[in-house]
Coordinates of C-alpha atoms (C1' of nucleotides) in Angstrom, one line a residue:
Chain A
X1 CA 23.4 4.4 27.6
X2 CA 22.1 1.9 24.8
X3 CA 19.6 3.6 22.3
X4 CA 15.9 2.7 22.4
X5 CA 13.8 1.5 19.7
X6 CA 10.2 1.2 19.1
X7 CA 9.1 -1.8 20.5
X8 CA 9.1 -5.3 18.7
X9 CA 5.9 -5.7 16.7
X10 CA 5.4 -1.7 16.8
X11 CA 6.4 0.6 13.6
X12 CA 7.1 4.4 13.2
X13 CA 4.5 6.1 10.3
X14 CA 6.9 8.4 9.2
X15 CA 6.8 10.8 6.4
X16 CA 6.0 10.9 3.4
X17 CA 4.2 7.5 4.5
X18 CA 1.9 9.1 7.1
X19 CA 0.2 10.6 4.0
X20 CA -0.8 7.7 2.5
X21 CA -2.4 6.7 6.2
X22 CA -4.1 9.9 5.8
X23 CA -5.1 8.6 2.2
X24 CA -6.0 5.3 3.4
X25 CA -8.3 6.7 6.3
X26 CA -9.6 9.4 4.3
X27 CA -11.5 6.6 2.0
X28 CA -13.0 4.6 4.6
X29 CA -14.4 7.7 5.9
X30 CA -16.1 8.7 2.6
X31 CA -17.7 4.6 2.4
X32 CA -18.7 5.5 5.9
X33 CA -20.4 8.6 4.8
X34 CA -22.0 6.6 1.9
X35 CA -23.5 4.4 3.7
X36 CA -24.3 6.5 6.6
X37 CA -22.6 5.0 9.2
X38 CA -21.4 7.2 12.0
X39 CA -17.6 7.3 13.6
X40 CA -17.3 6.0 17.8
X41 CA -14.5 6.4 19.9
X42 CA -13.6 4.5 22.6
X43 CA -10.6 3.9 24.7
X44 CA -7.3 2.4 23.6
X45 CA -7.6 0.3 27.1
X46 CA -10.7 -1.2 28.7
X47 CA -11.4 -3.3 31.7
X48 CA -9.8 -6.8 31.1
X49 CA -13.0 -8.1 32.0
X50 CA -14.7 -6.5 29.1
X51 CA -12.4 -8.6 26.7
X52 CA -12.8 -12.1 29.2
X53 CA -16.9 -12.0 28.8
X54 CA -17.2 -10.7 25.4
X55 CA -14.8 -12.4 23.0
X56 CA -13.9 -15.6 25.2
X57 CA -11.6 -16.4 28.0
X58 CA -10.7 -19.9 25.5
X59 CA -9.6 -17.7 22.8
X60 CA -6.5 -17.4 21.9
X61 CA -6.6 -13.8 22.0
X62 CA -7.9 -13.4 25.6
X63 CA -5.8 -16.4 26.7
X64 CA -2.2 -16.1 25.4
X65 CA -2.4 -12.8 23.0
X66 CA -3.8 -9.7 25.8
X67 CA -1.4 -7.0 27.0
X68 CA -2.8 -6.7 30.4
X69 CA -2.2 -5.3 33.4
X70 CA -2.9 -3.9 37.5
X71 CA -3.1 0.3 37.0
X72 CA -2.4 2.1 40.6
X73 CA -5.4 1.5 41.3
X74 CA -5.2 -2.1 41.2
X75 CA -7.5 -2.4 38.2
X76 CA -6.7 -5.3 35.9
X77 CA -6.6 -3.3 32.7
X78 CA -6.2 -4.5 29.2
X79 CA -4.9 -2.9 26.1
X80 CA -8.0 -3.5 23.1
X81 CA -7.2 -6.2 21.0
X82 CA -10.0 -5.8 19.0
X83 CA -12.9 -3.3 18.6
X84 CA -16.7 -4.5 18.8
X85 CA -17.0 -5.8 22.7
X86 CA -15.6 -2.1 23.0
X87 CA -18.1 -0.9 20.4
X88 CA -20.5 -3.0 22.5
X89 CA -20.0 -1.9 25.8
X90 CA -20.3 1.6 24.8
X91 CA -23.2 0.9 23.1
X92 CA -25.0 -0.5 26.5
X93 CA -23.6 1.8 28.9
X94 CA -24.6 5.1 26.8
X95 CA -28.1 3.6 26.1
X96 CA -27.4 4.4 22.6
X97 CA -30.7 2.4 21.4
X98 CA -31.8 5.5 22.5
X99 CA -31.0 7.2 19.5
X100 CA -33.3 4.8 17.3
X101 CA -32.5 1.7 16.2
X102 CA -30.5 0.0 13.9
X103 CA -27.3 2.0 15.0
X104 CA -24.6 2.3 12.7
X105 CA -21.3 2.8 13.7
X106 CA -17.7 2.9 12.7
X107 CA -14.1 3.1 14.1
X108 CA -10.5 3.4 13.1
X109 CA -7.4 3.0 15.7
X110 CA -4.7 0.6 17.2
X111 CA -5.1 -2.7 18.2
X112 CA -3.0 -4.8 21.1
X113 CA -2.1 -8.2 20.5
X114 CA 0.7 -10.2 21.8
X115 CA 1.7 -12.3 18.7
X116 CA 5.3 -12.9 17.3
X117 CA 5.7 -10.0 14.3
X118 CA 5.1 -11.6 10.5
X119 CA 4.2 -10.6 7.5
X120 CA 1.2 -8.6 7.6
X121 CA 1.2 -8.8 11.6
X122 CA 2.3 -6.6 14.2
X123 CA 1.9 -6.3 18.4
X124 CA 0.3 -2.7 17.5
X125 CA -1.5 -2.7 14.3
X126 CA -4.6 -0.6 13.3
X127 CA -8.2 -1.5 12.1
X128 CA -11.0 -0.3 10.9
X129 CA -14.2 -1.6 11.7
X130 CA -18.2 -0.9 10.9
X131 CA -20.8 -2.0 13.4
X132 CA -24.8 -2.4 13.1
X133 CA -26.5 -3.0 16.9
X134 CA -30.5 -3.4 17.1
X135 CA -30.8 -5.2 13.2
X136 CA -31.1 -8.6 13.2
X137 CA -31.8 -9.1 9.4
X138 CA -30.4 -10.4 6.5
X139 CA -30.0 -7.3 4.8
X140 CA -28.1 -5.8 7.5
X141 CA -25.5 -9.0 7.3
X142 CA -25.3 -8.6 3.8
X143 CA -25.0 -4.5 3.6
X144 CA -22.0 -5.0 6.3
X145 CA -20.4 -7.2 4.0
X146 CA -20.5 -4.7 0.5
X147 CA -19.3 -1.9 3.0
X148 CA -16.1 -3.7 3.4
X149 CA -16.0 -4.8 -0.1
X150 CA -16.8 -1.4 -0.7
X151 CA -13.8 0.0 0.9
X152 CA -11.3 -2.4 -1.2
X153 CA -12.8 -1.5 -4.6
X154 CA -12.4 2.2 -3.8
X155 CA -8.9 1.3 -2.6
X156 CA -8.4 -0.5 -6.2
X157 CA -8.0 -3.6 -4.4
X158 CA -9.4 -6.1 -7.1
X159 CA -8.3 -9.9 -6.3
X160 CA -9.7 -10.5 -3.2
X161 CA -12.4 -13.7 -2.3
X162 CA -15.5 -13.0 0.0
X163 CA -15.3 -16.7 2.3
X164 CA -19.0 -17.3 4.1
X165 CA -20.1 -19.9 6.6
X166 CA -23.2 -19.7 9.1
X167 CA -22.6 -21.3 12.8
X168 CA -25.2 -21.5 14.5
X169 CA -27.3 -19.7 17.3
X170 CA -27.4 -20.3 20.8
X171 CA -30.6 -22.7 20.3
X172 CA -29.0 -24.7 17.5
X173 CA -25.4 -24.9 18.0
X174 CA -25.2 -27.0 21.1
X175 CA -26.8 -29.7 19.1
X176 CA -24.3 -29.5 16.4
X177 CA -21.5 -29.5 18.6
X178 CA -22.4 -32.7 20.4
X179 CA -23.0 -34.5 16.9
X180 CA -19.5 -32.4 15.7
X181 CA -17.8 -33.8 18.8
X182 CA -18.9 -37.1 18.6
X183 CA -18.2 -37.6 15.0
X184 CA -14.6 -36.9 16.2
X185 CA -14.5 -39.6 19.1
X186 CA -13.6 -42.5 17.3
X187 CA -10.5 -40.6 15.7
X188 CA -9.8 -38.5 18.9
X189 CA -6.2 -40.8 19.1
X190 CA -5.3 -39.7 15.9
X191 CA -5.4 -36.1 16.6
X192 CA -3.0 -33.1 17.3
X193 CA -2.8 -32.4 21.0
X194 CA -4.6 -29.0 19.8
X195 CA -7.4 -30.7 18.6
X196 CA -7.7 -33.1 21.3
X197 CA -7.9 -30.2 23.6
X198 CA -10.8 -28.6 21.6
X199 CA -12.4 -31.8 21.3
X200 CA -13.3 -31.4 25.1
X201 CA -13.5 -27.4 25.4
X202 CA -14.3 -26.0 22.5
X203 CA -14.9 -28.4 19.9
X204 CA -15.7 -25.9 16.8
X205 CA -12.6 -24.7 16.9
X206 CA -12.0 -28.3 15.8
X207 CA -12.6 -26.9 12.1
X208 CA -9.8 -24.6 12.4
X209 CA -7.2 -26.8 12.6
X210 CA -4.9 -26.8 9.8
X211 CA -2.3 -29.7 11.2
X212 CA -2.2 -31.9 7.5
X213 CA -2.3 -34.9 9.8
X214 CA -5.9 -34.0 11.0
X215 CA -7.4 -33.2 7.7
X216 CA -8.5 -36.7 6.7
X217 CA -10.8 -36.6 10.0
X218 CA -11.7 -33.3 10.3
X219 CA -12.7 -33.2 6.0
X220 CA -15.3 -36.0 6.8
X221 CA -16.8 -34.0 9.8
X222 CA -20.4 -32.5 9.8
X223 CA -20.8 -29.0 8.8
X224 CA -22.6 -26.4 10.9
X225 CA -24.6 -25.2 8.5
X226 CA -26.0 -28.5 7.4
X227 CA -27.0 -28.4 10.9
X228 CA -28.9 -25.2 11.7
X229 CA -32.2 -24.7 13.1
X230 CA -34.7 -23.3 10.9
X231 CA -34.6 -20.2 12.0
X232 CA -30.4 -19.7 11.1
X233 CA -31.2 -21.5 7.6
X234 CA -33.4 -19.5 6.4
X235 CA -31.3 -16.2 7.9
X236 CA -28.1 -17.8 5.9
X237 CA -30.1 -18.6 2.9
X238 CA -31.0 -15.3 2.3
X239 CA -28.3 -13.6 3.0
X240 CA -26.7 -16.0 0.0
X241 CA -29.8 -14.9 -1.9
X242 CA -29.3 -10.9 -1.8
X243 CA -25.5 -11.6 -2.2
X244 CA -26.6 -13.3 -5.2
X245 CA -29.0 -10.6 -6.1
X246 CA -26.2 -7.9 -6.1
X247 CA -23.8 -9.9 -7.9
X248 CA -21.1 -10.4 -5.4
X249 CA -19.6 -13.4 -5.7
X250 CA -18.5 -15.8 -2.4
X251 CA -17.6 -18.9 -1.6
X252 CA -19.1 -21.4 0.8
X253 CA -16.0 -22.4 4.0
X254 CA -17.7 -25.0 5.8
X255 CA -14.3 -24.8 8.0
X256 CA -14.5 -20.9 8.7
X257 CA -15.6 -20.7 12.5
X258 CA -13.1 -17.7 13.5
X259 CA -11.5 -17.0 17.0
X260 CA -13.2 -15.0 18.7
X261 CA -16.8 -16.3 20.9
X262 CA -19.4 -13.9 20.2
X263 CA -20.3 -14.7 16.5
X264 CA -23.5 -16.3 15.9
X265 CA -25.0 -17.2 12.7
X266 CA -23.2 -15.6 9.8
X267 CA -19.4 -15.6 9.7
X268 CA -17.2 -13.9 6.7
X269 CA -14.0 -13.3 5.8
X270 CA -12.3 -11.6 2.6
X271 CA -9.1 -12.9 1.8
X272 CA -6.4 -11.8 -0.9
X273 CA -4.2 -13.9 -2.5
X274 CA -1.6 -11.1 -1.9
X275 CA -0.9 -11.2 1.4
X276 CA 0.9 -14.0 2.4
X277 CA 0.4 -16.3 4.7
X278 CA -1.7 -13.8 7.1
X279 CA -4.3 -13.7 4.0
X280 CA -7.1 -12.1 5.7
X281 CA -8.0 -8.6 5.0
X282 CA -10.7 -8.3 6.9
X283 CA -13.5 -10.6 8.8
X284 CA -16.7 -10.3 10.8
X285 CA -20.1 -11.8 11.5
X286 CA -22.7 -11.6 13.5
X287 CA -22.8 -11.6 17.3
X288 CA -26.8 -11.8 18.8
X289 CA -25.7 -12.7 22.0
X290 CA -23.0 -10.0 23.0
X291 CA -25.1 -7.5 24.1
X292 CA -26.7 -9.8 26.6
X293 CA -23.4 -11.3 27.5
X294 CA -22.5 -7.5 28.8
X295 CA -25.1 -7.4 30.9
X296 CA -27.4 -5.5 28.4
X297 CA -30.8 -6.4 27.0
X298 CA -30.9 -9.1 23.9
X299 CA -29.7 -6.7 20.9
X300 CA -29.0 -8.4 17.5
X301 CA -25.3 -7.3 16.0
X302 CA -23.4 -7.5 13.0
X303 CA -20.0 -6.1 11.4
X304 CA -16.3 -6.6 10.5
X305 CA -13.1 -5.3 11.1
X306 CA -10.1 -5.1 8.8
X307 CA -6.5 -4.3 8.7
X308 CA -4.9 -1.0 7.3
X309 CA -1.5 -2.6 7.4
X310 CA -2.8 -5.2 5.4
X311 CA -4.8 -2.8 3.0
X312 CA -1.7 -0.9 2.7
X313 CA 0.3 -3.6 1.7
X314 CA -1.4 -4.2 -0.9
X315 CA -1.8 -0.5 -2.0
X316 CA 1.9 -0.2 -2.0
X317 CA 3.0 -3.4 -3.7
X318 CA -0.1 -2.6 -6.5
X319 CA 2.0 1.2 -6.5
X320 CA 5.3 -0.1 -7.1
X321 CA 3.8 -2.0 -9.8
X322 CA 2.5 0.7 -11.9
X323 CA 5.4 3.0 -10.7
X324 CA 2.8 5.3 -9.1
X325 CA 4.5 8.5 -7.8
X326 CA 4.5 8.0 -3.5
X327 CA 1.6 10.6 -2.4
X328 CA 3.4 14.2 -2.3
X329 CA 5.0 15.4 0.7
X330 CA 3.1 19.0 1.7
X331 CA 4.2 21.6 -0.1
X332 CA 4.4 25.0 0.1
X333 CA 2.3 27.5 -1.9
X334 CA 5.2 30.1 -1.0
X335 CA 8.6 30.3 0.5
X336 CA 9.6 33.3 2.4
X337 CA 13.5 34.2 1.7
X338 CA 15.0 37.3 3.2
X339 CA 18.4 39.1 4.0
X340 CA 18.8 41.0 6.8
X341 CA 17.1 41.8 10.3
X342 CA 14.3 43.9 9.1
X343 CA 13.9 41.6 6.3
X344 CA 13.4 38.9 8.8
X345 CA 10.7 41.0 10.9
X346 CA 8.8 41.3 7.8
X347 CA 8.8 38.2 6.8
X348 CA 7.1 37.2 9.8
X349 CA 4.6 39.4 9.3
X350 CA 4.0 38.7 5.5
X351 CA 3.9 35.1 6.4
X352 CA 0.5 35.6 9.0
X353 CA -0.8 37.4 6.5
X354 CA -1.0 34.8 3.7
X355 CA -1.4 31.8 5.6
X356 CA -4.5 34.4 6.8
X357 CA -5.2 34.1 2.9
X358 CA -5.2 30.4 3.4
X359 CA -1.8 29.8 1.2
X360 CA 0.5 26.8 2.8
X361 CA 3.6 29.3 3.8
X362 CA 7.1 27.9 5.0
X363 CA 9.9 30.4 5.5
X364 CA 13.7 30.3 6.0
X365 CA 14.5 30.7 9.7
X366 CA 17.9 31.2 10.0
X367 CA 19.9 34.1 8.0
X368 CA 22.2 31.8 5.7
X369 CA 23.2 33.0 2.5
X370 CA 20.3 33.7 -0.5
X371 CA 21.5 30.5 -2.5
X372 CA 21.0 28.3 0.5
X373 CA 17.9 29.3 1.4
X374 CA 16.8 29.1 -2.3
X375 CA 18.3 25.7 -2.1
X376 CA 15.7 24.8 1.0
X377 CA 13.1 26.3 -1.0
X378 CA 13.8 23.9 -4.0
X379 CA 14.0 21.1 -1.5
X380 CA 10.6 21.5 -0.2
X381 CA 9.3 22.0 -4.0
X382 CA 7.7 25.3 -3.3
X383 CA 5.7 26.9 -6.1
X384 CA 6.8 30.1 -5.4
X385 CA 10.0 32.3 -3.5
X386 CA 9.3 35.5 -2.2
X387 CA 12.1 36.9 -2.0
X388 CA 12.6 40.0 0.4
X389 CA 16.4 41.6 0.9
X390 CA 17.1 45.0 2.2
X391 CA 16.8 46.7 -1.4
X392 CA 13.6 45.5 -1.5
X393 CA 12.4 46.2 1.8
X394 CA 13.5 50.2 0.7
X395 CA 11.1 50.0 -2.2
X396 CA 8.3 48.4 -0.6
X397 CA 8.5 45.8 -3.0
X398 CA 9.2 42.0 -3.1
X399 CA 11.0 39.7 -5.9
X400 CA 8.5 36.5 -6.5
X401 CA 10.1 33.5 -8.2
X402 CA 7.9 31.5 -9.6
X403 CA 9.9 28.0 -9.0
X404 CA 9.4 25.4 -12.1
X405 CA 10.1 28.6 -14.3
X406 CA 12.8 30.0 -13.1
X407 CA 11.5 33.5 -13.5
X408 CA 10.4 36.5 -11.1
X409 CA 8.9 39.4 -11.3
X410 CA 8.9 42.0 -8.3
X411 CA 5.7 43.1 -7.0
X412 CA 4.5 45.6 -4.4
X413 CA 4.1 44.1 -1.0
X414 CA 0.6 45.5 -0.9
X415 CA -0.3 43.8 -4.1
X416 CA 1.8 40.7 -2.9
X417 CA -1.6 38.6 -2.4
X418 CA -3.7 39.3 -5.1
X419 CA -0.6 38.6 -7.4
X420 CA 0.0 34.9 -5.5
X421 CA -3.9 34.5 -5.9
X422 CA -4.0 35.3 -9.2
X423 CA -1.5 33.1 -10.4
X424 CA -3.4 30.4 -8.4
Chain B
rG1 C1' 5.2 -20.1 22.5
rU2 C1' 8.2 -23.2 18.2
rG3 C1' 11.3 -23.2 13.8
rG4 C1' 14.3 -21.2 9.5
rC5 C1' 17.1 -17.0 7.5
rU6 C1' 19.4 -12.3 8.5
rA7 C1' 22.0 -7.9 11.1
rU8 C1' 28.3 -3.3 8.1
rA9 C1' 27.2 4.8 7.5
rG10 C1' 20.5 8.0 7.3
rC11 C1' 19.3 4.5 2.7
rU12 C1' 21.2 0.6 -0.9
rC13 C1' 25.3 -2.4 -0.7
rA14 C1' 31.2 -3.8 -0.8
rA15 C1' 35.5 -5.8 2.1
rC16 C1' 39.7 -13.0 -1.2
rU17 C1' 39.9 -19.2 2.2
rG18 C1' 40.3 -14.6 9.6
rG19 C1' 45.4 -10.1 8.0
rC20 C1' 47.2 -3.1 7.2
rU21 C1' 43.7 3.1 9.1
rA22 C1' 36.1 -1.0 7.1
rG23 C1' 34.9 1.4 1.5
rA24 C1' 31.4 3.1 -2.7
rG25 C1' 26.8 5.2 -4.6
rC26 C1' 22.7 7.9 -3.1
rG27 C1' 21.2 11.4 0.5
rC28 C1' 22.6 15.2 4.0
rU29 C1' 25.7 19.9 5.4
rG30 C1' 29.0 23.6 3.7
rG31 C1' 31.9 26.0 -0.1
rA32 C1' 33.2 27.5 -5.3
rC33 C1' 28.7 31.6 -6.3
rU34 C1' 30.0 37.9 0.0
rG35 C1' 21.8 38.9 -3.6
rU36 C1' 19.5 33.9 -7.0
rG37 C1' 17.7 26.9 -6.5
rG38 C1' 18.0 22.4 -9.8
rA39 C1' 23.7 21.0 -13.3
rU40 C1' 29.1 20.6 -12.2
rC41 C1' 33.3 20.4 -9.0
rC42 C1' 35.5 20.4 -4.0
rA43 C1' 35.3 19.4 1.2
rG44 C1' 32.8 17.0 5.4
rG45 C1' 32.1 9.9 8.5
rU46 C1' 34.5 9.3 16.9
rG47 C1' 30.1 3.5 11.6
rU48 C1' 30.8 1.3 19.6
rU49 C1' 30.4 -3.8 11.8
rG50 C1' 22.9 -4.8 16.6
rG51 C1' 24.7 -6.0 22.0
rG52 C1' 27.7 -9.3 25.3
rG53 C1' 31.2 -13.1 25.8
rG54 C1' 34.8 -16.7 23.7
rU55 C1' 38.7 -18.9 20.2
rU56 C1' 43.2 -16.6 17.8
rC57 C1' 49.5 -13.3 17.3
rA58 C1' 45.1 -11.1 14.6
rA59 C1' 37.7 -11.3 14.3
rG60 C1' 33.1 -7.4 10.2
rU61 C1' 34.6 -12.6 8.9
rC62 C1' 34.8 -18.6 13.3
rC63 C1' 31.9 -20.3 18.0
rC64 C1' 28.2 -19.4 22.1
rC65 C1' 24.5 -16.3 24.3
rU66 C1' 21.3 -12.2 23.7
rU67 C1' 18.3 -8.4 21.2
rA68 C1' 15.9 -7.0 16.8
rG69 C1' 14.2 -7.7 11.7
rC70 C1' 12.2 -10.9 7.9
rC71 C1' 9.6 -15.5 6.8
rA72 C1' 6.7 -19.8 8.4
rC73 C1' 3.9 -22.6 12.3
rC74 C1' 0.0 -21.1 15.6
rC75 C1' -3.8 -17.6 15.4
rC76 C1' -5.8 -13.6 13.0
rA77 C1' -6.6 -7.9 10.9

RNA sequence: GUGGCUAUAGCUCAACUGGCUAGAGCGCUGGACUGUGGAUCCAGGUGUUGGGGGUUCAAGUCCCCUUAGCCACCCCA
């Protein structure tokens, strides 16, 4: 029988490293609580449908990157790979305008994509993501943006670049694409087969390309946002303006269009220099037109999603820099030793009672010998042994070792708690 | 989906141009210490050398296939 593994593209979080997830999701939490947005569930699968309509069956994530498939039931099902058309459907389908308008939302959880494994990229890797439905202005664009950067100062993230672009609406962006795609025409012979294919189905995916034999052409080609009705140029204009007001500083990418359909108007990303070649920590935009596209009422959108593995990367490469100590495994307040049967039995019951108390209690479980279940006790870094053998038991009394010191004193098992507490 | 590099114990790594029973450090378990941890010493490895096939008297070492990891393309978080 051959041994399994975790499946390519799919990690373990073991121990002590699951702590520093818990770290990691722990601070996007608190910049979710300060800027009052408020956390949605919803399904790790969704109908495949969901993913077709809402990011794009020309994407490369619906069209080569989706683990999908029939359920019993026939169902063509589709493991998320990505969060807002999720975020979006639920949004329609619970009425949630219904709670008052704009609302702000946030998730955290795994994400599907069939992709071959890199640095920084996995076939299960996790996001976290902040959503605004019902707020079509600036502000909102711009307050979606300092929540992510939000999240990366807290983290102590510090080299990082904020890329912007605006692409159009629905009104404006068929016009740019016919001048975008006819701009290209003369040169179409001299392009990848890639772009040749976009040229015809999706030309601003054009932009994206990053074949060096293309760049000449597609340097010279119109940008989107020198294009824009008046409408979108004056939305991108001042969402540069408040960005400006608050100090944070971007940078114009008249070549950022990103991969997935629904984005309208603005587009961002925030990339870090150290990454690799996956740079992007996180990206988003707006989508106007989702909503609609899922069958719901026209309801502006805006947000962003970004990768923990990514973040973490970071984190831990910034760590091993400054030597910073890996987060503590969880320790025990108090490690119950004892010798004997009866010992054992009361043991038991000592340890309900403090965890009661609310002290973090671990306790030897088999009946080895006192120096090797001291030994545990060291190896989990308890702060304090309570020691309980038979002579004790007699007496009513316990021996507590207090750990970094070396030394015990014995104490009454009545007065057991209020001596733990005391000590702190 | 395409390409490059890699794969030896739980971890980090050895093993001359193919040659004896594949080793070391760390970690882990037990003991010295039958009621006192960390230090020290001792003992403990059936590792299918990722898997399969081939060449050879002989393969961890050479060849092919495969799987996985890393890195890059593509695309993105």
């Amino acid at each position: 029988m051959e041994a399994l593994n975790a499946p390519r593209g799919t990690q373990d979080i073991l121990p002590p490293d699951s702590a520093l997830w818990v770290e990691l999701e722990g601070i996007i939490r608190r910049v979710a609580r300060s800027f009052v947005y408020e956390e949605i569930r919803t399904p790790l699968f969704e109908h495949s449908e969901l993913f077709q309509r809402g990011v794009g069956s020309l994407t490369d994530i619906v069209c080569k990157e989706m683990y999908t498939f029939a359920d019993q039931g026939g169902r063509s099902l589709t493991l998320r790979p990505e969060g807002t058309a999720a975020v979006a459907r639920a949004y329609l389908q619970h009425n949630m305008a219904n709670r008052g308008l704009p609302q702000k939302l946030f998730y955290l959880g795994p994400m599907f994509r069939y992709e071959r494994p890199q640095a920084g990229r996995f076939r299960q890797h996790h996001q976290f993501g902040f959503e605004v439905l019902g707020a079509g202005e600036a502000l909102v664009d711009v307050e979606v943006i300092t929540v992510a950067i939000a999240v990366y100062r807290t983290l102590g993230i510090q080299r990082f670049t904020v890329l912007l672009n605006s692409i159009g609406c629905r009104n404006c962006r068929p016009n740019y694409l016919a001048i975008l795609r006819e701009s290209m025409t003369p040169h179409l012979d001299k392009l990848c087969s890639d772009c040749q294919r976009r040229h015809a189905g999706n030309p601003l995916r054009l932009l994206d390309c990053k074949n060096p034999s293309c760049q000449p052409y597609l340097d010279q080609a119109p940008h989107s946002a020198g294009n824009l009705c008046l409408d979108c140029r004056s939305h991108f204009q001042e969402v540069q303006r408040l960005l400006d007001l608050i100090a944070l500083p971007f940078q114009l990418e008249p070549r950022l269009v990103r991969g997935l359909d629904y984005y309208t108007r603005t587009v961002f990303e925030v990339t870090s220099p150290d990454l690799g070649a996956q740079n992007a920590l996180c990206g988003g935009g707006r989508y106007d037109d989702l909503v609609a596209t899922l069958g719901g009422s026209p309801t502006p959108g805006v947000g962003f999603a970004g990768g923990l593995e990514r973040a973490l990367l970071i984190l831990v490469g910034r760590r091993a820099m400054n030597s910073t100590p890996q987060p503590a495994a969880a320790r025990p307040d108090v490690f119950l030793v004892h010798l004997g049967p009866e010992a054992q039995e009361k043991a038991l019951l000592l340890s309900q009672e403090l965890r009661q108390a609310g002290l973090a209690v671990d306790q030897s479980y088999d009946t080895r010998s006192l120096s090797s279940q001291l030994k545990i006790a060291n190896r989990k870094n308890a702060r304090y042994t309570v020691i309980i053998g038979e002579n004790e038991l007699r007496r009513g009394v316990a021996m507590v070792r207090e750990m970094a010191l070396g030394q015990q004193t014995e104490v009454t098992l009545t007065s057991l708690l209020a001596h733990l507490r005391t000590k702190g």
